[in-house]
Coordinates of C-alpha atoms and ligand atoms in Angstrom, one line a residue:
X1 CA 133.8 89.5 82.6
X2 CA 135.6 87.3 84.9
X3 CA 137.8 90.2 86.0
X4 CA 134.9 92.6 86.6
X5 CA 133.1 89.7 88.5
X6 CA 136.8 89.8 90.7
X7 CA 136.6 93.2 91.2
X8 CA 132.7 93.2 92.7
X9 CA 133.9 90.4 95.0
X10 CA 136.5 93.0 96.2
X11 CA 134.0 95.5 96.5
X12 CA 131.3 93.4 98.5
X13 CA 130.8 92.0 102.0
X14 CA 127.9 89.5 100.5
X15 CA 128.5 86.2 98.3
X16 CA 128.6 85.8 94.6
X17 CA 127.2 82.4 93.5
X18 CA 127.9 81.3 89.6
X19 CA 126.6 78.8 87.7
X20 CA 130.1 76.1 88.5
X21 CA 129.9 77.1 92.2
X22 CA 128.5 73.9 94.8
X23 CA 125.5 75.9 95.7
X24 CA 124.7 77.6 92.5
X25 CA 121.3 74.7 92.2
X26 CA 120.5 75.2 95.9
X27 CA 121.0 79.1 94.9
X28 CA 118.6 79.6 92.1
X29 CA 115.9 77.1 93.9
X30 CA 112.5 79.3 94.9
X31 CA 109.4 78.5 96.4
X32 CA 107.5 77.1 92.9
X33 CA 109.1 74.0 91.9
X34 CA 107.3 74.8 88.3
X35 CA 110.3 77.5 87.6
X36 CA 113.8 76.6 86.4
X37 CA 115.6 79.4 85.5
X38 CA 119.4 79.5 85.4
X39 CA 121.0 83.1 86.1
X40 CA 124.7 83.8 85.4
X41 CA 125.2 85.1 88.8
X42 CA 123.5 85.5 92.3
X43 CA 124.4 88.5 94.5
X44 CA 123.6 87.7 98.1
X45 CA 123.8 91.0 99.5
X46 CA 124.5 91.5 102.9
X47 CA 123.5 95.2 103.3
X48 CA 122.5 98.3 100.9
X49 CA 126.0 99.0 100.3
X50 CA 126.1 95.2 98.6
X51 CA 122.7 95.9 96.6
X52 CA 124.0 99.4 95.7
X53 CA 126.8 97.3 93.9
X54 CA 125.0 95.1 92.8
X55 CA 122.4 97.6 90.7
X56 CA 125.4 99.4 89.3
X57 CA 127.0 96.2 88.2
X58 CA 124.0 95.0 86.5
X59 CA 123.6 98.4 84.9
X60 CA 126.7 99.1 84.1
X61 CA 127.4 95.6 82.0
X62 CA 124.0 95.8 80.7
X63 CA 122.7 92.1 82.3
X64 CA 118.9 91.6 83.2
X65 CA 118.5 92.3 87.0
X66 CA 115.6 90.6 89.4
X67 CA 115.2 91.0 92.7
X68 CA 114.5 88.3 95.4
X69 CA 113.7 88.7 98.6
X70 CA 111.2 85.5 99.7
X71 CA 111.5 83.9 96.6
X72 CA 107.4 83.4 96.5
X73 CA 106.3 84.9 93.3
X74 CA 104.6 82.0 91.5
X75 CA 106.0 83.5 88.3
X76 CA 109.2 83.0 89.1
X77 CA 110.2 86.8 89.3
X78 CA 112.7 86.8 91.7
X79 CA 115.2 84.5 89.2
X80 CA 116.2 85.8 86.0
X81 CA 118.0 84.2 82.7
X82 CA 121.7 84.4 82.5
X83 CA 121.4 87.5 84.1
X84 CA 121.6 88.9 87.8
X85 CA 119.8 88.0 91.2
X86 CA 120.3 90.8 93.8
X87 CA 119.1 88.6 96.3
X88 CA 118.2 90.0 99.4
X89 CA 117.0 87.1 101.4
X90 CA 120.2 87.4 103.9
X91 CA 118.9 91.1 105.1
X92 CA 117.2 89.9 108.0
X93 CA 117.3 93.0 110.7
X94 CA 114.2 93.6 112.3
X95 CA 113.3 96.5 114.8
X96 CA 110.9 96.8 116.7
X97 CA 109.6 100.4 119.2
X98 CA 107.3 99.3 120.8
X99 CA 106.8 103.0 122.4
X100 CA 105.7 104.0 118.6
X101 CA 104.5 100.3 117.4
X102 CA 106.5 100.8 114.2
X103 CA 109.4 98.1 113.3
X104 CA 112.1 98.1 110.5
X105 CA 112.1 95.5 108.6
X106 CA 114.9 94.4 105.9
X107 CA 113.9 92.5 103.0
X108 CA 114.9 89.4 103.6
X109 CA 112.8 88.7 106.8
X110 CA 109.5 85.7 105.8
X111 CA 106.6 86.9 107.1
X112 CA 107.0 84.0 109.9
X113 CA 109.8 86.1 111.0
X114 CA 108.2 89.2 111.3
X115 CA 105.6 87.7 113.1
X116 CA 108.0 85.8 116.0
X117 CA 109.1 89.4 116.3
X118 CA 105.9 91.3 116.4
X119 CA 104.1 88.9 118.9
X120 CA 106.7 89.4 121.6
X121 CA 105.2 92.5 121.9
X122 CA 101.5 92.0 121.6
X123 CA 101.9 93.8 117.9
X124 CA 101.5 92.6 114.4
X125 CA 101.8 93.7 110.7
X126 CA 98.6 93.0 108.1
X127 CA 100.3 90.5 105.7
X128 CA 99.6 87.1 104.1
X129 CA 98.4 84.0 105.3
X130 CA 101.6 81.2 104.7
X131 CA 104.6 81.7 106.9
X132 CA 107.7 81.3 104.1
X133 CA 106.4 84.5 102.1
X134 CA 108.4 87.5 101.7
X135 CA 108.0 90.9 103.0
X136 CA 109.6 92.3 99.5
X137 CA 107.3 91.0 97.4
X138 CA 104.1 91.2 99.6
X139 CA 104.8 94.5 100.3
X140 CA 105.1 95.9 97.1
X141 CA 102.5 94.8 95.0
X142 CA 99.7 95.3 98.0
X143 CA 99.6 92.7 100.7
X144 CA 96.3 90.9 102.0
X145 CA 95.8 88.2 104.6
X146 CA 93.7 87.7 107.7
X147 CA 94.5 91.4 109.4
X148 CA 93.0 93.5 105.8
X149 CA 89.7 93.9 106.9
X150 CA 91.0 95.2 110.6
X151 CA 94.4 97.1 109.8
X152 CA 94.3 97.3 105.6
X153 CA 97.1 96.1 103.3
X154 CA 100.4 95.7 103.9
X155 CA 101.3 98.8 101.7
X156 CA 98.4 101.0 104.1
X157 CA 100.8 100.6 106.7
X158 CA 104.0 101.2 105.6
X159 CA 105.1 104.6 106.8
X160 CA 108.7 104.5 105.0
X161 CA 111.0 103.0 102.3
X162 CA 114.9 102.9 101.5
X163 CA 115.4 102.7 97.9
X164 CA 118.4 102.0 95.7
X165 CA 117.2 103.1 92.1
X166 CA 118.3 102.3 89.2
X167 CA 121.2 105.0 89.0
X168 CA 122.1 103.2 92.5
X169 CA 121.2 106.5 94.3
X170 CA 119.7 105.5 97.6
X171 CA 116.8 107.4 98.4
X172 CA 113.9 107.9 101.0
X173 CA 110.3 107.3 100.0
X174 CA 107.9 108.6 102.2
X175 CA 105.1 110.9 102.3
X176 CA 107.3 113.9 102.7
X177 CA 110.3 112.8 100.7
X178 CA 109.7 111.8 97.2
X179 CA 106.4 111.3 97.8
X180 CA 105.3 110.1 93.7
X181 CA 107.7 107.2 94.4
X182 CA 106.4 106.5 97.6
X183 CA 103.0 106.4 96.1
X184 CA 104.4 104.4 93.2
X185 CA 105.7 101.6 95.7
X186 CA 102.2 101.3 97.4
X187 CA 101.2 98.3 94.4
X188 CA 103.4 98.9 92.2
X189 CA 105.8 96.0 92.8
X190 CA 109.1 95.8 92.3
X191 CA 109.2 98.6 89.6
X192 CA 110.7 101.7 91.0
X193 CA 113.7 100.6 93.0
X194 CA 115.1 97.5 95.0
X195 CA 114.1 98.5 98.5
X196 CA 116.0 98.1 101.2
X197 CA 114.8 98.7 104.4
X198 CA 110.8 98.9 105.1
X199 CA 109.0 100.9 108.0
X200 CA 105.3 99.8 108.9
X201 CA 103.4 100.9 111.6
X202 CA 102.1 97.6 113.5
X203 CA 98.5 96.6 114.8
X204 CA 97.9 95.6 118.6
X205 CA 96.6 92.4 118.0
X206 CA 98.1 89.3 120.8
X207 CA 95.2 86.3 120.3
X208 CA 92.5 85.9 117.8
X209 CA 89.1 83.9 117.6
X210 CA 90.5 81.8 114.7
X211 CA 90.6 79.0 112.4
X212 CA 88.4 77.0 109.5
X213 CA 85.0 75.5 109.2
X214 CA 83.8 73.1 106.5
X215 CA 80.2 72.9 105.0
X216 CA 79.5 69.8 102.5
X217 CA 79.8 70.9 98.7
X218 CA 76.3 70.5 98.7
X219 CA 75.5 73.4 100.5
X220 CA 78.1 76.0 98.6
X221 CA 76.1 77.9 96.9
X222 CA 74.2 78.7 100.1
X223 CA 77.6 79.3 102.1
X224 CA 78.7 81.5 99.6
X225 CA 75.8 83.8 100.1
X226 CA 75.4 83.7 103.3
X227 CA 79.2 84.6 103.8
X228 CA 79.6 87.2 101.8
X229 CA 76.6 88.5 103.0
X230 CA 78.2 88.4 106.8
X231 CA 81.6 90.1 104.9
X232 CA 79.2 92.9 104.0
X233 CA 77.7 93.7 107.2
X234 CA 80.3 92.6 109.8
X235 CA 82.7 94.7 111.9
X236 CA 86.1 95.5 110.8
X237 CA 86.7 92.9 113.3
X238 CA 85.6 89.9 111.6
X239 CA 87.9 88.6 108.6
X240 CA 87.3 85.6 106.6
X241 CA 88.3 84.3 103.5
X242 CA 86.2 81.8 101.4
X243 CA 87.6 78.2 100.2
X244 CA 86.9 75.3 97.9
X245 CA 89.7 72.9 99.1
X246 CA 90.2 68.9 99.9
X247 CA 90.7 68.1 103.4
X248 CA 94.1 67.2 103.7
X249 CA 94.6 63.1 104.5
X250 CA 96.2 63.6 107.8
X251 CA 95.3 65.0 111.8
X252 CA 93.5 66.9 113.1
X253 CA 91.1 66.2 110.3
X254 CA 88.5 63.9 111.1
X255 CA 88.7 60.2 109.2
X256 CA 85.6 60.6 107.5
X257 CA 86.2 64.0 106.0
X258 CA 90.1 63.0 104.9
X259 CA 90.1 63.7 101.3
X260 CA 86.6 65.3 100.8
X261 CA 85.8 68.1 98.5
X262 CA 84.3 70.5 100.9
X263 CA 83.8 74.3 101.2
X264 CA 85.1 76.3 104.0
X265 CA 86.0 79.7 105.5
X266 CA 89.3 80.4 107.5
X267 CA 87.9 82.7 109.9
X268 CA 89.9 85.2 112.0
X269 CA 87.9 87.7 114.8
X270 CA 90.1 90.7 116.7
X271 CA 87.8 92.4 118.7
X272 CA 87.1 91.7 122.2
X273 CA 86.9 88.0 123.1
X274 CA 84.8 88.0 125.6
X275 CA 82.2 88.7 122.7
X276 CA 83.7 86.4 120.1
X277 CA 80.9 83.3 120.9
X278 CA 78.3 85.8 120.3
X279 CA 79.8 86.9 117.3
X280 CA 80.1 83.2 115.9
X281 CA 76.4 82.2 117.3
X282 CA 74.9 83.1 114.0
X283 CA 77.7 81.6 111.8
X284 CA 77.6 77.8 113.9
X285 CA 74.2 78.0 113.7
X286 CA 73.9 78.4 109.9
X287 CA 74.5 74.6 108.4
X288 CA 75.5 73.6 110.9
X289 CA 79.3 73.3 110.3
X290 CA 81.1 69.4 109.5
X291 CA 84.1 71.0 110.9
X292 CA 84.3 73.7 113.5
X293 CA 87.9 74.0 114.9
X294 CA 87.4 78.1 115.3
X295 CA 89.0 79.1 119.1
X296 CA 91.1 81.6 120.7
X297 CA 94.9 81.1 119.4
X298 CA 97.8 83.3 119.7
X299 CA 98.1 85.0 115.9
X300 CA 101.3 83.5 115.1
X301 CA 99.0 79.6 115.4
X302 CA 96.8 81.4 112.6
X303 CA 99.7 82.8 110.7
X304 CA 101.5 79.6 110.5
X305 CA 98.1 77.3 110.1
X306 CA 98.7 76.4 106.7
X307 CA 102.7 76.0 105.9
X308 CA 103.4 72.7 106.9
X309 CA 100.7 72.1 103.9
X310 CA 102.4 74.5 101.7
X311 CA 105.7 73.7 101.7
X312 CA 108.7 75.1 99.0
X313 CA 109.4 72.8 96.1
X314 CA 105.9 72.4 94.8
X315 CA 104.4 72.6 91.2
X316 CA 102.3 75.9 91.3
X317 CA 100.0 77.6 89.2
X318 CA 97.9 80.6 89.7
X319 CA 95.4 82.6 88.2
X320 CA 93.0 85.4 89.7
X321 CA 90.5 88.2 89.2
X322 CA 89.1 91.1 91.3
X323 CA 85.7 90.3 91.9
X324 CA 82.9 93.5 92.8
X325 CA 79.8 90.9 93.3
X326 CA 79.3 87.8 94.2
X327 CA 76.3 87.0 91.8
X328 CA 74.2 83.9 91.3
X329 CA 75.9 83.0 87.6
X330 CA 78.9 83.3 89.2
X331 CA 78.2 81.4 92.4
X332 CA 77.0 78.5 89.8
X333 CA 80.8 79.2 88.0
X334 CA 82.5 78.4 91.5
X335 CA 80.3 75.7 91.8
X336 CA 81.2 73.8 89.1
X337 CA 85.5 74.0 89.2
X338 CA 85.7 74.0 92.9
X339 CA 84.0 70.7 92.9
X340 CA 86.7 69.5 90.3
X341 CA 89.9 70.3 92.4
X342 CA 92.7 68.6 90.4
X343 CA 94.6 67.4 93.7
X344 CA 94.7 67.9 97.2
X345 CA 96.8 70.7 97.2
X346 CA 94.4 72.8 94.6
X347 CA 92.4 75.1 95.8
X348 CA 90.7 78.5 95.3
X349 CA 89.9 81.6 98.2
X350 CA 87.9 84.5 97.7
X351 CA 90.0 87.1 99.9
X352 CA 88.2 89.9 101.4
X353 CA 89.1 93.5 100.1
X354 CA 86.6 95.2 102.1
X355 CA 86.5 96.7 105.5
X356 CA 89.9 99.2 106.7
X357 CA 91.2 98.4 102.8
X358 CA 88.1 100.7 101.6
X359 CA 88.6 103.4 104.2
X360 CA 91.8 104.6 101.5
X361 CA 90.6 105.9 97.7
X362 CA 91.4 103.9 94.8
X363 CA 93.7 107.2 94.2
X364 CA 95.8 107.3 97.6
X365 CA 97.7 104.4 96.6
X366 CA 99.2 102.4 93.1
X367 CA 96.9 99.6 94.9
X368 CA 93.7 100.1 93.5
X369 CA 91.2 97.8 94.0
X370 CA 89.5 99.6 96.9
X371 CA 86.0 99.4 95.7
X372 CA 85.6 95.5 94.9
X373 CA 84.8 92.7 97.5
X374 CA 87.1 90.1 96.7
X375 CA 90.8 89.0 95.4
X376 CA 90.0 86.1 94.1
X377 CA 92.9 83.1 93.9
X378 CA 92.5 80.2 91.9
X379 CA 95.8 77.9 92.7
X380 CA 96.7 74.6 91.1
X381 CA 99.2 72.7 93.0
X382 CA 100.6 69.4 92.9
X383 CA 104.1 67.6 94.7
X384 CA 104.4 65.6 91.6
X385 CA 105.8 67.4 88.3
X386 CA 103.8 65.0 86.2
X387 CA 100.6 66.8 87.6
X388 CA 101.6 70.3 86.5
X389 CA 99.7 70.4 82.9
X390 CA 96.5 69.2 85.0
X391 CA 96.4 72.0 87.8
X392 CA 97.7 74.6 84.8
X393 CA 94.4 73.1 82.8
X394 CA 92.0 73.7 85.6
X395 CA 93.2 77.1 86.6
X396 CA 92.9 78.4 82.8
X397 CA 89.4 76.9 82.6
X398 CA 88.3 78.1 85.8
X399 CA 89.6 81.2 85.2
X400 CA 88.0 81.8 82.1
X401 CA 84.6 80.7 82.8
X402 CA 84.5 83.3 85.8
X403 CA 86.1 86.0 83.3
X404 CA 83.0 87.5 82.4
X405 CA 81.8 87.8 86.5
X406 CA 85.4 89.5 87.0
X407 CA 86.1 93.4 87.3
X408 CA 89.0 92.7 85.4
X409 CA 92.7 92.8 86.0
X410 CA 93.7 90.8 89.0
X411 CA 96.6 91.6 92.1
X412 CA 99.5 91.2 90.7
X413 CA 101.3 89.3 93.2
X414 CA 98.5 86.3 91.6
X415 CA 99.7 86.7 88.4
X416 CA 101.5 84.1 85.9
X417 CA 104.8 85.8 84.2
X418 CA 102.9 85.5 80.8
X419 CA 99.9 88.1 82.0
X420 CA 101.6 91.4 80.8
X421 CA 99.0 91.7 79.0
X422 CA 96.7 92.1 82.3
X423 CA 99.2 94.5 84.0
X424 CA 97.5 98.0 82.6
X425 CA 93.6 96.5 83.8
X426 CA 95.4 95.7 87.4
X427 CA 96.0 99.3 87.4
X428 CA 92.9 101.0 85.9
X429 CA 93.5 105.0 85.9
X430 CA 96.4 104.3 88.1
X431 CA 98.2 103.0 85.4
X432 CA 99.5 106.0 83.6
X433 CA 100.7 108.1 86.6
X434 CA 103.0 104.6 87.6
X435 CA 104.3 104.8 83.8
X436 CA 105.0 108.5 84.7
X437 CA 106.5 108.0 87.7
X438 CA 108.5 105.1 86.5
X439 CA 110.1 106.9 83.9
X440 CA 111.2 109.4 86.3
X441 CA 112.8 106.7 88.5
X442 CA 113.9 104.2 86.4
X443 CA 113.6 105.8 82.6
X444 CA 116.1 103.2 81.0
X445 CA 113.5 100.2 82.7
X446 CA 116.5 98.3 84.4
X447 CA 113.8 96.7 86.8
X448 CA 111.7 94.8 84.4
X449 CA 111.8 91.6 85.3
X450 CA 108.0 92.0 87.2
X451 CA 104.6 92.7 86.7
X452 CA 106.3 95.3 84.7
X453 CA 105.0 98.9 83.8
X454 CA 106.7 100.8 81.0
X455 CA 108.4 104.1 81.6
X456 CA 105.6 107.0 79.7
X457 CA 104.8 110.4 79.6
Ligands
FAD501 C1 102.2 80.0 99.2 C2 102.0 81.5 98.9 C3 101.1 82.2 99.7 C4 100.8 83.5 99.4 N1 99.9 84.2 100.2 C5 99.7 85.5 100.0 C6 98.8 86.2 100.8 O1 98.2 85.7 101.8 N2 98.6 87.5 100.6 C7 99.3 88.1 99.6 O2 99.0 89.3 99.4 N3 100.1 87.5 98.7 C8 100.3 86.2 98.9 N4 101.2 85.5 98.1 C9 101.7 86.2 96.9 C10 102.9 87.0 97.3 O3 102.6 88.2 97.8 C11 103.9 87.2 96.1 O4 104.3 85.9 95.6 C12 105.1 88.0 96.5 O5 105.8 88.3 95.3 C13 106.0 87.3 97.4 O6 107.1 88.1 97.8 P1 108.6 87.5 97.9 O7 109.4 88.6 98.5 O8 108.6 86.2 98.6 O9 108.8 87.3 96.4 P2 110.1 87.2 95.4 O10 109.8 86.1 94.5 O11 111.3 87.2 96.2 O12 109.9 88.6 94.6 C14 108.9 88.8 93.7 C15 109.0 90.1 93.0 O13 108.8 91.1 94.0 C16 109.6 92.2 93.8 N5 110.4 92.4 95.0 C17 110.6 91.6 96.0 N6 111.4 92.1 96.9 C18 111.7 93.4 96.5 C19 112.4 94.4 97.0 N7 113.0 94.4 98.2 N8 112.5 95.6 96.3 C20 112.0 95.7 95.1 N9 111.2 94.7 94.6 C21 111.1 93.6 95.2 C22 110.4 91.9 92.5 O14 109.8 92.5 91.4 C23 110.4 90.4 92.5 O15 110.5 89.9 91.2 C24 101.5 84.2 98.3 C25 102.4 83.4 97.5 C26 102.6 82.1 97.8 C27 103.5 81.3 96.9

């Protein structure tokens, strides 16, 4: 082996990092602290000639391959065992037309960097709400954040994708060239292909009416209606997501709310602001609010909001459900575990799924979920190691007590590595034409270290 490793270094511009290198523990270090996996070697790849390498390598010497582009996945997904990383987190190009508002983006752009990029411009790209995540990952199995209810999911704007497959044929997915593949990659994670270069179409959007409001605990149950009812009958324009949380023990939070349970929404208006206080009269006057720091900020402020909460090298834990109806059972459900947040960290959101996301059939894209309300998150998270069987405890039991509430199947970017099982419900009647589709693209199932669909006829 150690001659054929030789030979790739020849072959490469990127670095090879092994398990007796320096930086091989800085190397194999993601964004959940929970994960320690130790591959045999890590492929930073500098362009798609490097990943091209890197897939035929793996291939060729039959290892287990992942792919990491942010590093994010809660399950660990971008790391392997002994085997392969083709890490793309060094591909960092990014361009922008603003004549056309498209941009090309390379995998190994955050989404903080994309939206640095973006904002010069007045533009933006739908994508998640913490700064550090990837635009591989995100991208792949969906994409939802503060823009989904104005501009869809990340996938509903991405007009093109560079693929290296399995063989290590690099191909174009879009809706004229191989169009099954390109429909494949709309949800369907990192399945089909390590992609290489992404092209979205962006969103004029420069400042937003933004940020959270807190209710007491108290008054949840009544929030929760009265939100979701506004999530049903608002404009496009108006986004929120839903949160049980603990006010963080630092500024701006007010003393006296420091480490309270509380509910909240993270609210985040596009249209015109010169309408904005009108929009928000009815929400302020509902309550009222305990904490009202909604105001126009530039996008990036929302964007980044959260990460100096959320930094890398945290315990993490997720589970999650697709949720159709809020109903009062399971209003009573949320109830009960989000006023038992384990630690400060912990949390759960209801993210909307409505709005532009239900303007595309559950058909047009692997991402099928177009008919339900809510992707619901519920997140254990802790600094401290000794904390992780806690937040893993309150997630399962949260998560099963809401189970029968649930649609069934989940996003599966919000999914543990020990859900296979859940992978065929995420997918509903997609699910077969992904098997069929992967078999065509990847028949021996080299790219199985995901949320991972089996090739079928
Ligand atoms: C703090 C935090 C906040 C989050 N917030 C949101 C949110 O607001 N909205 C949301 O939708 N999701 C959110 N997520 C979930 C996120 O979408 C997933 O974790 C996603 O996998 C992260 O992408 P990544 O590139 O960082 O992941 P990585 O861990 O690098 O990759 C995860 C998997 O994605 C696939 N993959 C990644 N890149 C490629 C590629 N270039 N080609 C082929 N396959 C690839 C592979 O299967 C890989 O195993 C959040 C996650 C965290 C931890």
């Amino acid at each position: 082996m150690e001659t054929k490793i030789k030979e790739l270094k020849s072959r490469i511009k990127g670095r090879i990092i092994m398990p007796k290198d320096k930086d091989y523990n800085e190397a194999r270090k993601i964004y959940n602290a929970m994960i320690d996996k130790h591959p045999g070697i890590i492929l930073k790849c500098k362009d798609k000639e490097d990943v091209i390498q890197a897939v035929n390598f793996g291939r060729e010497n039959a290892l287990e391959a992942s792919i990491r582009s942010g590093g994010h996945s809660g399950a660990g997904l971008a790391l392997c065992e002994d085997g392969l990383v083709i890490d793309l987190s060094e591909m960092k190009d990014i361009q922008i037309d603003p004549k056309t508002s498209t941009a090309v983006i390379f995998p190994g752009n955050t989404l903080a960097d994309i939206d640095r990029a973006t904002h010069e411009h007045g533009l933006a790209l739908p994508s998640g709400i913490i700064g550090s995540t990837g635009i591989g990952g995100i991208t792949l199995g969906g994409g939802i954040g503060y823009l989904s209810r104005k501009g869809g999911l990340t996938v509903d704007n991405l007009l093109e994708a560079e693929v290296v497959l399995a063989s290590g044929e690099l191909v174009t997915a879009s809706e004229k060239e191989n169009p099954d593949l390109f429909w494949a990659l709309r949800g369907g994670g990192g399945n089909f292909g390590v992609v290489v270069s992404f092209t979205f179409k962006l969103i004029q959007i420069k400042n937003v009416y933004a940020g959270p409001m807190f209710w007491p605990l108290e008054d949840a149950a009544a929030v929760m209606k009265f939100y979701d009812e506004t999530m049903q009958k608002a404009s496009n324009d108006l986004y929120g997501f839903f949160a049980f949380l603990i006010v963080p023990p630092a500024d701006p939070f007010p003393k006296e709310l420091q480490n309270k349970n509380v509910c909240g929404v993270v609210w985040n208006y596009t249209g015109p602001m010169e309408k904005a206080e009108e929009v928000f009269e009815p929400i302020r006057k509902f309550g009222p609010p305990i904490l009202d720091f909604v105001s126009e900020i530039p996008m990036p402020v929302l964007n980044g909001m959260f990460d100096a909460l959320y930094p890398s090298g945290l315990q993490w834990y997720w589970k999650a459900h697709i949720i159709k109806e809020l109903t009062d059972e399971s209003i009573s459900v949320n109830m009960e575990y989000g006023s038992k947040i384990p630690t400060m960290h912990s949390t759960t959101h209801l993210y909307p799924i409505n709005g532009a996301v239900h303007e595309i059939s559950p058909g047009d894209t692997a991402w099928i979920n177009r008919e339900a309300r809510y992707s619901q998150v519920i997140v254990g998270v802790s600094p401290e190691a000794s904390d992780a069987e806690r937040i893993t405890t309150w997630c399962k039991d949260y998560y099963n007590a809401l189970k029968p509430y649930a649609a069934g199947g989940a996003y599966v970017n919000f999914m543990m590595e020990e859900e296979e099982g859940r992978v065929k419900d995420s997918y509903g009647i997609n699910f077969k034409r992904l098997g069929q589709i992967k078999k065509k693209y990847d028949p021996e199932n080299f790219f199985h270290i995901n949320q991972n669909i089996k090739p079928c006829d």
